[in-house]
XYZ file of N, CA and C in Angstrom:
609
model
N -39.396 7.370 -9.719
C -39.621 8.101 -8.466
C -39.645 7.104 -7.301
N -38.965 7.458 -6.219
C -38.896 6.569 -5.065
C -40.249 6.477 -4.363
N -40.413 5.409 -3.588
C -41.648 5.232 -2.816
C -41.836 6.385 -1.836
N -40.751 6.809 -1.200
C -40.832 7.912 -0.248
C -41.316 9.191 -0.919
N -40.798 9.488 -2.114
C -41.218 10.703 -2.810
C -42.668 10.606 -3.248
N -43.121 9.422 -3.665
C -44.526 9.250 -4.035
C -45.437 9.517 -2.841
N -45.028 9.066 -1.686
C -45.825 9.296 -0.480
C -45.861 10.783 -0.140
N -44.723 11.465 -0.256
C -44.662 12.895 0.041
C -45.511 13.701 -0.941
N -45.464 13.355 -2.219
C -46.283 14.042 -3.219
C -47.761 13.820 -2.934
N -48.112 12.601 -2.579
C -49.501 12.285 -2.267
C -49.948 13.020 -1.007
N -49.078 13.087 -0.016
C -49.412 13.778 1.230
C -49.639 15.263 0.985
N -48.806 15.882 0.161
C -48.987 17.290 -0.178
C -50.367 17.507 -0.794
N -50.735 16.647 -1.725
C -52.023 16.775 -2.402
C -53.186 16.587 -1.431
N -53.107 15.561 -0.582
C -54.224 15.248 0.322
C -54.313 16.266 1.447
N -53.176 16.661 2.012
C -53.194 17.697 3.059
C -53.782 19.002 2.515
N -53.404 19.345 1.286
C -53.874 20.598 0.698
C -55.378 20.581 0.456
N -55.917 19.419 0.081
C -57.350 19.348 -0.243
C -58.216 19.013 0.967
N -57.685 18.234 1.907
C -58.492 17.770 3.031
C -58.151 18.442 4.356
N -57.010 19.126 4.413
C -56.559 19.661 5.698
C -55.871 18.580 6.512
N -55.175 18.990 7.559
C -54.447 18.013 8.365
C -55.408 17.061 9.072
N -56.470 17.613 9.661
C -57.409 16.780 10.416
C -58.171 15.847 9.494
N -58.590 16.350 8.332
C -59.379 15.532 7.413
C -58.572 14.482 6.669
N -57.286 14.736 6.494
C -56.437 13.781 5.774
C -56.205 12.544 6.635
N -56.311 11.383 6.035
C -56.020 10.141 6.744
C -54.822 9.468 6.093
N -54.117 8.684 6.882
C -52.963 7.963 6.326
C -53.422 6.950 5.280
N -54.625 6.400 5.459
C -55.150 5.468 4.456
C -55.360 6.177 3.125
N -55.940 7.387 3.167
C -56.184 8.145 1.942
C -54.867 8.521 1.273
N -53.885 8.916 2.066
C -52.576 9.279 1.511
C -51.918 8.067 0.876
N -52.000 6.922 1.541
C -51.419 5.691 1.004
C -52.083 5.301 -0.317
N -53.409 5.450 -0.372
C -54.128 5.141 -1.614
C -53.672 6.057 -2.742
N -53.526 7.350 -2.443
C -53.088 8.311 -3.451
C -51.685 7.993 -3.952
N -50.835 7.497 -3.049
C -49.447 7.150 -3.404
C -49.339 5.759 -4.003
N -50.455 5.020 -3.973
C -50.476 3.647 -4.479
C -49.486 2.748 -3.727
N -49.512 2.875 -2.390
C -48.693 2.023 -1.528
C -49.571 1.507 -0.400
N -49.106 0.476 0.277
C -49.821 -0.035 1.437
C -49.665 0.950 2.601
N -50.688 1.057 3.431
C -50.622 1.978 4.558
C -49.465 1.623 5.495
N -49.184 0.337 5.621
C -48.087 -0.092 6.490
C -46.746 0.441 5.974
N -46.629 0.596 4.656
C -45.394 1.154 4.073
C -45.228 2.607 4.487
N -46.343 3.336 4.496
C -46.305 4.737 4.925
C -45.817 4.830 6.367
N -46.355 3.986 7.241
C -45.954 4.039 8.649
C -44.519 3.566 8.844
N -44.087 2.633 8.014
C -42.711 2.147 8.128
C -41.712 3.260 7.814
N -42.075 4.128 6.883
C -41.147 5.181 6.478
C -41.294 6.457 7.302
N -42.506 6.760 7.804
C -42.722 8.045 8.479
C -43.278 7.929 9.902
N -43.674 6.743 10.324
C -44.137 6.464 11.683
C -45.493 7.073 12.050
N -45.770 8.301 11.617
C -47.028 8.939 11.998
C -47.417 10.007 10.980
N -48.685 10.404 11.035
C -49.167 11.471 10.150
C -48.467 12.785 10.478
N -48.220 13.022 11.747
C -47.535 14.254 12.158
C -46.137 14.319 11.567
N -45.405 13.221 11.614
C -44.065 13.186 11.017
C -44.131 13.406 9.510
N -45.181 12.867 8.901
C -45.339 13.026 7.457
C -45.582 14.487 7.100
N -46.423 15.181 7.858
C -46.646 16.600 7.617
C -45.350 17.387 7.786
N -44.608 17.067 8.832
C -43.350 17.775 9.087
C -42.388 17.596 7.909
N -42.342 16.382 7.356
C -41.438 16.122 6.228
C -41.912 16.836 4.963
N -43.232 16.885 4.746
C -43.777 17.618 3.596
C -43.397 19.090 3.697
N -43.530 19.667 4.873
C -43.183 21.068 5.069
C -41.696 21.301 4.849
N -40.877 20.391 5.348
C -39.424 20.524 5.192
C -39.037 20.466 3.720
N -39.615 19.525 2.986
C -39.267 19.358 1.575
C -39.713 20.541 0.730
N -40.799 21.217 1.152
C -41.354 22.306 0.358
C -41.040 23.676 0.942
N -40.216 23.720 1.962
C -39.940 24.980 2.646
C -39.349 26.030 1.711
N -38.405 25.610 0.885
C -37.768 26.554 -0.036
C -38.772 27.098 -1.050
N -39.691 26.227 -1.495
C -40.674 26.662 -2.484
C -41.620 27.706 -1.919
N -41.906 27.647 -0.610
C -42.769 28.640 0.013
C -42.089 30.000 0.114
N -40.756 30.000 0.119
C -40.012 31.248 0.324
C -39.775 31.933 -1.013
N -40.827 32.512 -1.552
C -40.815 32.978 -2.938
C -39.859 34.135 -3.194
N -39.690 35.025 -2.231
C -38.953 36.255 -2.511
C -37.481 36.007 -2.818
N -36.897 34.981 -2.222
C -35.488 34.715 -2.491
C -35.255 34.406 -3.969
N -36.243 33.795 -4.620
C -36.096 33.435 -6.022
C -36.648 34.495 -6.972
N -37.622 35.275 -6.509
C -38.332 36.179 -7.409
C -37.909 37.628 -7.296
N -37.264 37.999 -6.200
C -37.003 39.412 -5.962
C -35.519 39.690 -6.062
N -35.082 40.105 -7.246
C -33.684 40.447 -7.482
C -33.624 41.830 -8.123
N -33.907 42.892 -7.347
C -33.970 44.235 -7.932
C -32.609 44.726 -8.413
N -32.630 45.550 -9.441
C -31.406 46.174 -9.915
C -30.914 47.190 -8.876
N -29.637 47.454 -8.910
C -29.030 48.319 -7.894
C -29.679 49.699 -7.846
N -29.933 50.305 -8.991
C -30.475 51.667 -9.024
C -31.874 51.713 -9.648
N -32.625 50.642 -9.519
C -33.940 50.600 -10.143
C -34.965 51.388 -9.324
N -36.096 51.648 -9.944
C -37.169 52.416 -9.332
C -37.986 51.521 -8.397
N -38.336 52.038 -7.209
C -39.047 51.239 -6.214
C -40.385 50.754 -6.757
N -41.132 51.656 -7.397
C -42.452 51.275 -7.909
C -42.336 50.194 -8.977
N -41.328 50.294 -9.827
C -41.119 49.272 -10.855
C -40.729 47.946 -10.211
N -39.822 48.006 -9.234
C -39.413 46.793 -8.518
C -40.616 46.066 -7.926
N -41.479 46.826 -7.241
C -42.616 46.215 -6.553
C -43.654 45.697 -7.541
N -43.799 46.381 -8.658
C -44.734 45.911 -9.679
C -44.256 44.572 -10.249
N -42.966 44.481 -10.545
C -42.400 43.237 -11.073
C -42.528 42.117 -10.045
N -42.182 42.423 -8.798
C -42.271 41.419 -7.738
C -43.708 40.928 -7.588
N -44.651 41.867 -7.537
C -46.051 41.490 -7.354
C -46.551 40.582 -8.459
N -46.226 40.908 -9.696
C -46.699 40.096 -10.821
C -46.020 38.728 -10.832
N -44.753 38.676 -10.434
C -44.064 37.390 -10.373
C -44.646 36.486 -9.294
N -44.905 37.068 -8.117
C -45.488 36.291 -7.027
C -46.871 35.781 -7.426
N -47.679 36.661 -8.006
C -49.024 36.268 -8.420
C -48.977 35.165 -9.477
N -48.009 35.260 -10.394
C -47.887 34.258 -11.450
C -47.523 32.900 -10.869
N -46.570 32.891 -9.940
C -46.166 31.635 -9.309
C -47.339 31.002 -8.571
N -48.098 31.807 -7.868
C -49.186 31.279 -7.050
C -50.370 30.823 -7.882
N -50.449 31.281 -9.129
C -51.610 30.968 -9.956
C -51.346 29.896 -10.999
N -50.172 29.919 -11.637
C -49.979 29.144 -12.860
C -49.528 27.708 -12.646
N -48.752 27.453 -11.600
C -48.135 26.149 -11.449
C -48.971 25.264 -10.526
N -49.318 24.075 -10.983
C -50.179 23.195 -10.189
C -49.541 22.820 -8.858
N -48.239 22.568 -8.867
C -47.578 22.219 -7.615
C -47.595 23.392 -6.663
N -47.377 24.609 -7.172
C -47.429 25.778 -6.305
C -48.847 26.015 -5.806
N -49.844 25.652 -6.602
C -51.230 25.763 -6.156
C -51.484 24.840 -4.976
N -50.938 23.645 -5.036
C -51.081 22.718 -3.906
C -50.386 23.268 -2.670
N -49.191 23.819 -2.870
C -48.467 24.395 -1.730
C -49.242 25.563 -1.132
N -49.857 26.370 -2.015
C -50.633 27.504 -1.534
C -51.804 27.032 -0.681
N -52.534 26.016 -1.156
C -53.664 25.490 -0.406
C -53.200 24.857 0.900
N -52.030 24.216 0.862
C -51.475 23.652 2.087
C -51.173 24.762 3.084
N -50.627 25.873 2.597
C -50.311 26.981 3.493
C -51.568 27.531 4.145
N -52.654 27.649 3.375
C -53.904 28.141 3.947
C -54.415 27.182 5.020
N -54.271 25.882 4.757
C -54.663 24.888 5.745
C -53.839 25.044 7.015
N -52.555 25.374 6.840
C -51.667 25.493 7.996
C -52.028 26.682 8.888
N -52.611 27.727 8.308
C -53.060 28.839 9.140
C -54.020 28.348 10.210
N -54.967 27.516 9.779
C -55.946 26.979 10.721
C -55.308 25.974 11.679
N -54.505 25.057 11.117
C -53.868 24.047 11.955
C -52.879 24.670 12.940
N -52.245 25.757 12.516
C -51.240 26.395 13.370
C -51.800 26.952 14.664
N -53.087 27.258 14.683
C -53.707 27.768 15.912
C -53.755 26.701 16.997
N -53.762 25.428 16.564
C -53.897 24.336 17.530
C -52.618 23.536 17.716
N -51.704 23.648 16.755
C -50.504 22.816 16.796
C -49.265 23.715 16.734
N -48.584 23.898 17.864
C -47.425 24.800 17.913
C -46.337 24.452 16.906
N -46.127 23.156 16.652
C -45.053 22.770 15.724
C -45.383 23.212 14.300
N -46.661 23.210 13.944
C -47.070 23.689 12.635
C -46.906 25.203 12.550
N -47.330 25.902 13.605
C -47.204 27.359 13.646
C -45.746 27.787 13.531
N -44.855 27.029 14.139
C -43.431 27.374 14.117
C -42.874 27.302 12.698
N -43.213 26.246 11.964
C -42.723 26.098 10.595
C -43.311 27.189 9.700
N -44.614 27.433 9.816
C -45.265 28.452 9.002
C -44.684 29.826 9.291
N -44.443 30.101 10.565
C -43.870 31.389 10.956
C -42.498 31.598 10.336
N -41.687 30.552 10.333
C -40.331 30.683 9.784
C -40.356 31.002 8.299
N -41.337 30.441 7.576
C -41.464 30.711 6.146
C -41.787 32.184 5.908
N -42.758 32.712 6.643
C -43.141 34.110 6.466
C -42.047 35.050 6.946
N -41.351 34.675 8.004
C -40.277 35.533 8.512
C -39.184 35.713 7.469
N -38.876 34.654 6.727
C -37.844 34.756 5.695
C -38.238 35.768 4.626
N -39.490 35.701 4.186
C -39.962 36.628 3.160
C -40.059 38.052 3.684
N -40.568 38.207 4.900
C -40.702 39.536 5.500
C -39.327 40.166 5.696
N -38.369 39.381 6.168
C -37.018 39.897 6.378
C -36.383 40.334 5.065
N -36.564 39.524 4.025
C -35.981 39.833 2.713
C -36.519 41.163 2.181
N -37.831 41.356 2.258
C -38.434 42.580 1.744
C -38.136 43.764 2.660
N -38.084 43.517 3.960
C -37.759 44.589 4.912
C -36.377 45.165 4.638
N -35.426 44.294 4.325
C -34.068 44.750 4.013
C -34.077 45.649 2.782
N -34.888 45.289 1.787
C -34.989 46.115 0.585
C -35.585 47.485 0.910
N -36.677 47.508 1.697
C -37.304 48.779 2.065
C -36.346 49.641 2.897
N -35.620 49.019 3.798
C -34.668 49.775 4.616
C -33.590 50.411 3.757
N -33.130 49.676 2.753
C -32.139 50.211 1.823
C -32.700 51.428 1.088
N -33.938 51.320 0.619
C -34.544 52.420 -0.122
C -34.801 53.634 0.773
N -35.120 53.399 2.033
C -35.287 54.500 2.987
C -33.963 55.219 3.185
N -32.905 54.455 3.361
C -31.572 55.038 3.563
C -31.082 55.801 2.339
N -31.539 55.386 1.160
C -31.150 56.066 -0.074
C -32.027 57.283 -0.353
N -33.043 57.492 0.482
C -33.930 58.635 0.302
C -35.032 58.422 -0.709
N -35.254 57.178 -1.125
C -36.290 56.885 -2.114
C -37.658 56.611 -1.483
N -37.682 56.423 -0.178
C -38.926 56.194 0.552
C -38.914 57.049 1.804
N -40.100 57.427 2.270
C -40.143 58.171 3.523
C -39.820 57.246 4.682
N -39.560 57.823 5.829
C -39.081 57.051 6.973
C -40.231 56.306 7.646
N -40.514 55.121 7.131
C -41.565 54.278 7.682
C -40.933 53.036 8.294
N -41.743 52.241 8.976
C -41.253 50.976 9.531
C -41.170 49.957 8.397
N -39.978 49.521 8.016
C -39.857 48.622 6.858
C -40.526 47.268 7.076
N -40.543 46.796 8.311
C -41.190 45.507 8.592
C -42.705 45.607 8.401
N -43.300 46.702 8.899
C -44.739 46.889 8.718
C -45.096 46.997 7.244
N -44.255 47.695 6.479
C -44.487 47.813 5.040
C -44.402 46.441 4.374
N -43.466 45.621 4.799
C -43.298 44.283 4.223
C -44.500 43.404 4.529
N -44.960 43.448 5.759
C -46.131 42.654 6.150
C -47.354 43.073 5.336
N -47.528 44.384 5.161
C -48.657 44.893 4.384
C -48.601 44.387 2.946
N -47.412 44.477 2.343
C -47.241 44.070 0.947
C -47.518 42.578 0.777
N -46.898 41.756 1.594
C -47.042 40.306 1.472
C -48.463 39.866 1.793
N -49.084 40.515 2.774
C -50.445 40.138 3.167
C -51.439 40.305 2.017
N -51.231 41.330 1.208
C -52.127 41.544 0.073
C -52.149 40.322 -0.840
N -50.986 39.781 -1.160
C -50.920 38.664 -2.097
C -51.411 37.363 -1.471
N -51.170 37.189 -0.191
C -51.708 36.008 0.490
C -53.236 36.059 0.492
N -53.777 37.221 0.837
C -55.222 37.362 0.959
C -55.929 37.260 -0.393
N -55.412 37.957 -1.399
C -56.075 37.900 -2.702
C -55.941 36.517 -3.338
N -54.848 35.825 -3.057
C -54.703 34.470 -3.563
C -55.745 33.551 -2.926
N -56.000 33.760 -1.639
C -57.026 32.989 -0.954
C -58.400 33.276 -1.552
N -58.701 34.547 -1.795
C -59.994 34.921 -2.377
C -60.172 34.277 -3.752
N -59.133 34.342 -4.582
C -59.232 33.747 -5.918
C -59.400 32.234 -5.826
N -58.741 31.618 -4.845
C -58.868 30.176 -4.683
C -60.271 29.752 -4.272
N -60.960 30.597 -3.515
C -62.300 30.272 -3.032
C -63.377 30.695 -4.023
N -63.283 31.939 -4.535
C -64.367 32.506 -5.344
C -64.062 32.549 -6.840
N -62.811 32.297 -7.228
C -62.459 32.350 -8.636
C -61.936 33.719 -9.042
N -61.318 33.774 -10.212
C -60.692 35.008 -10.690
C -61.700 36.124 -10.930
N -62.933 35.766 -11.288
C -63.915 36.793 -11.637
C -64.280 37.677 -10.454
N -64.081 37.195 -9.250
C -64.455 37.957 -8.060
C -63.642 39.248 -7.952
N -62.347 39.181 -8.272
C -61.472 40.349 -8.187
C -61.197 40.987 -9.543
N -61.489 40.278 -10.605
C -61.222 40.829 -11.930
C -59.817 40.488 -12.406
N -59.395 41.194 -13.426
C -58.098 40.936 -14.052
C -56.967 41.057 -13.037
N -56.130 40.035 -12.963
C -55.079 39.985 -11.956
C -54.057 41.100 -12.136
N -53.598 41.315 -13.368
C -52.589 42.349 -13.618
C -53.120 43.738 -13.294
N -54.360 43.998 -13.666
C -54.948 45.311 -13.383
C -55.086 45.527 -11.875
N -55.483 44.486 -11.170
C -55.650 44.600 -9.723
C -54.313 44.856 -9.039
N -53.255 44.206 -9.529
C -51.923 44.429 -8.972
C -51.474 45.861 -9.225
N -51.747 46.376 -10.431
C -51.387 47.764 -10.747
C -52.075 48.722 -9.772
N -53.353 48.486 -9.484
C -54.080 49.346 -8.544
C -53.472 49.264 -7.154
N -53.144 48.046 -6.736
C -52.552 47.883 -5.405
C -51.209 48.596 -5.304
N -50.339 48.426 -6.302
C -49.027 49.071 -6.278
C -49.186 50.586 -6.231
N -50.146 51.112 -6.965
C -50.401 52.555 -6.954
C -50.801 53.018 -5.554
N -51.710 52.293 -4.910
C -52.147 52.661 -3.566
C -51.015 52.467 -2.565
N -50.268 51.364 -2.698
C -49.195 51.057 -1.757
C -48.090 52.107 -1.820
N -47.732 52.539 -3.015
C -46.609 53.472 -3.156
C -47.010 54.933 -2.978
N -48.272 55.259 -3.269
C -48.688 56.665 -3.199
C -49.624 56.971 -2.035
N -50.194 55.956 -1.416
C -51.111 56.185 -0.302
C -52.508 56.516 -0.777
N -53.386 56.857 0.156
C -54.785 57.134 -0.192
C -55.190 58.584 0.070
N -54.339 59.341 0.755
C -54.705 60.712 1.073
C -54.332 61.651 -0.069
N -55.166 62.629 -0.309
C -54.909 63.598 -1.358
C -53.795 64.531 -0.930
N -52.845 64.765 -1.829
C -51.726 65.661 -1.530
C -52.244 67.094 -1.540
N -51.988 67.827 -0.464
C -52.483 69.199 -0.357
C -51.736 70.129 -1.321
N -52.441 71.118 -1.793
C -51.826 72.111 -2.693
C -50.764 72.867 -1.927
N -49.533 72.878 -2.445
C -48.420 73.519 -1.751
C -48.160 74.944 -2.203
N -49.070 75.501 -3.026
C -48.884 76.870 -3.498
C -48.953 77.850 -2.307
N -48.095 78.887 -2.308
C -48.130 79.870 -1.205
C -49.453 80.623 -1.194
N -49.937 80.927 -0.007
C -51.201 81.669 0.145
C -50.964 83.161 0.105
């Protein structure tokens, strides 16, 4: 592994655990087992290092392009159930994806103060929202969904997994219970709503 890649891997780990403000170039250099001067020679600043970490991991954050490949005539509820379980699995099982997830949560906070961070984070979410919105729009046009705003539906769907992943990261799996069961409940509520269907029998 190259020195540059070791520094980037170390930066991902330290940024994810310490946040941008808490992470120091000295700590990152120690984690990468390189001299701090080597880090500055290759990246010049901590800000440049964060930007490069985000660039290198940008594709990994864009989960839907890799996980959401619905069949042409498949059922919407089945599609969303499969997508939800795949997204949850990626965010939970892989250590590198866990680091990326924690980094993303850190970026929410950092993005409020640093426009360049907010811009990168926004682009990642826009890609996923656009991908899912296109799917919902297709299903609306095919008559499989009622005429709702596909972008709002996409934001709602994605927000659930971001939020529950954050909760599990802070409080542990026991706080929400079994992941698969919780996803099943969410898909049921998302696809069917919460209001009771009125009896349509003639009076």
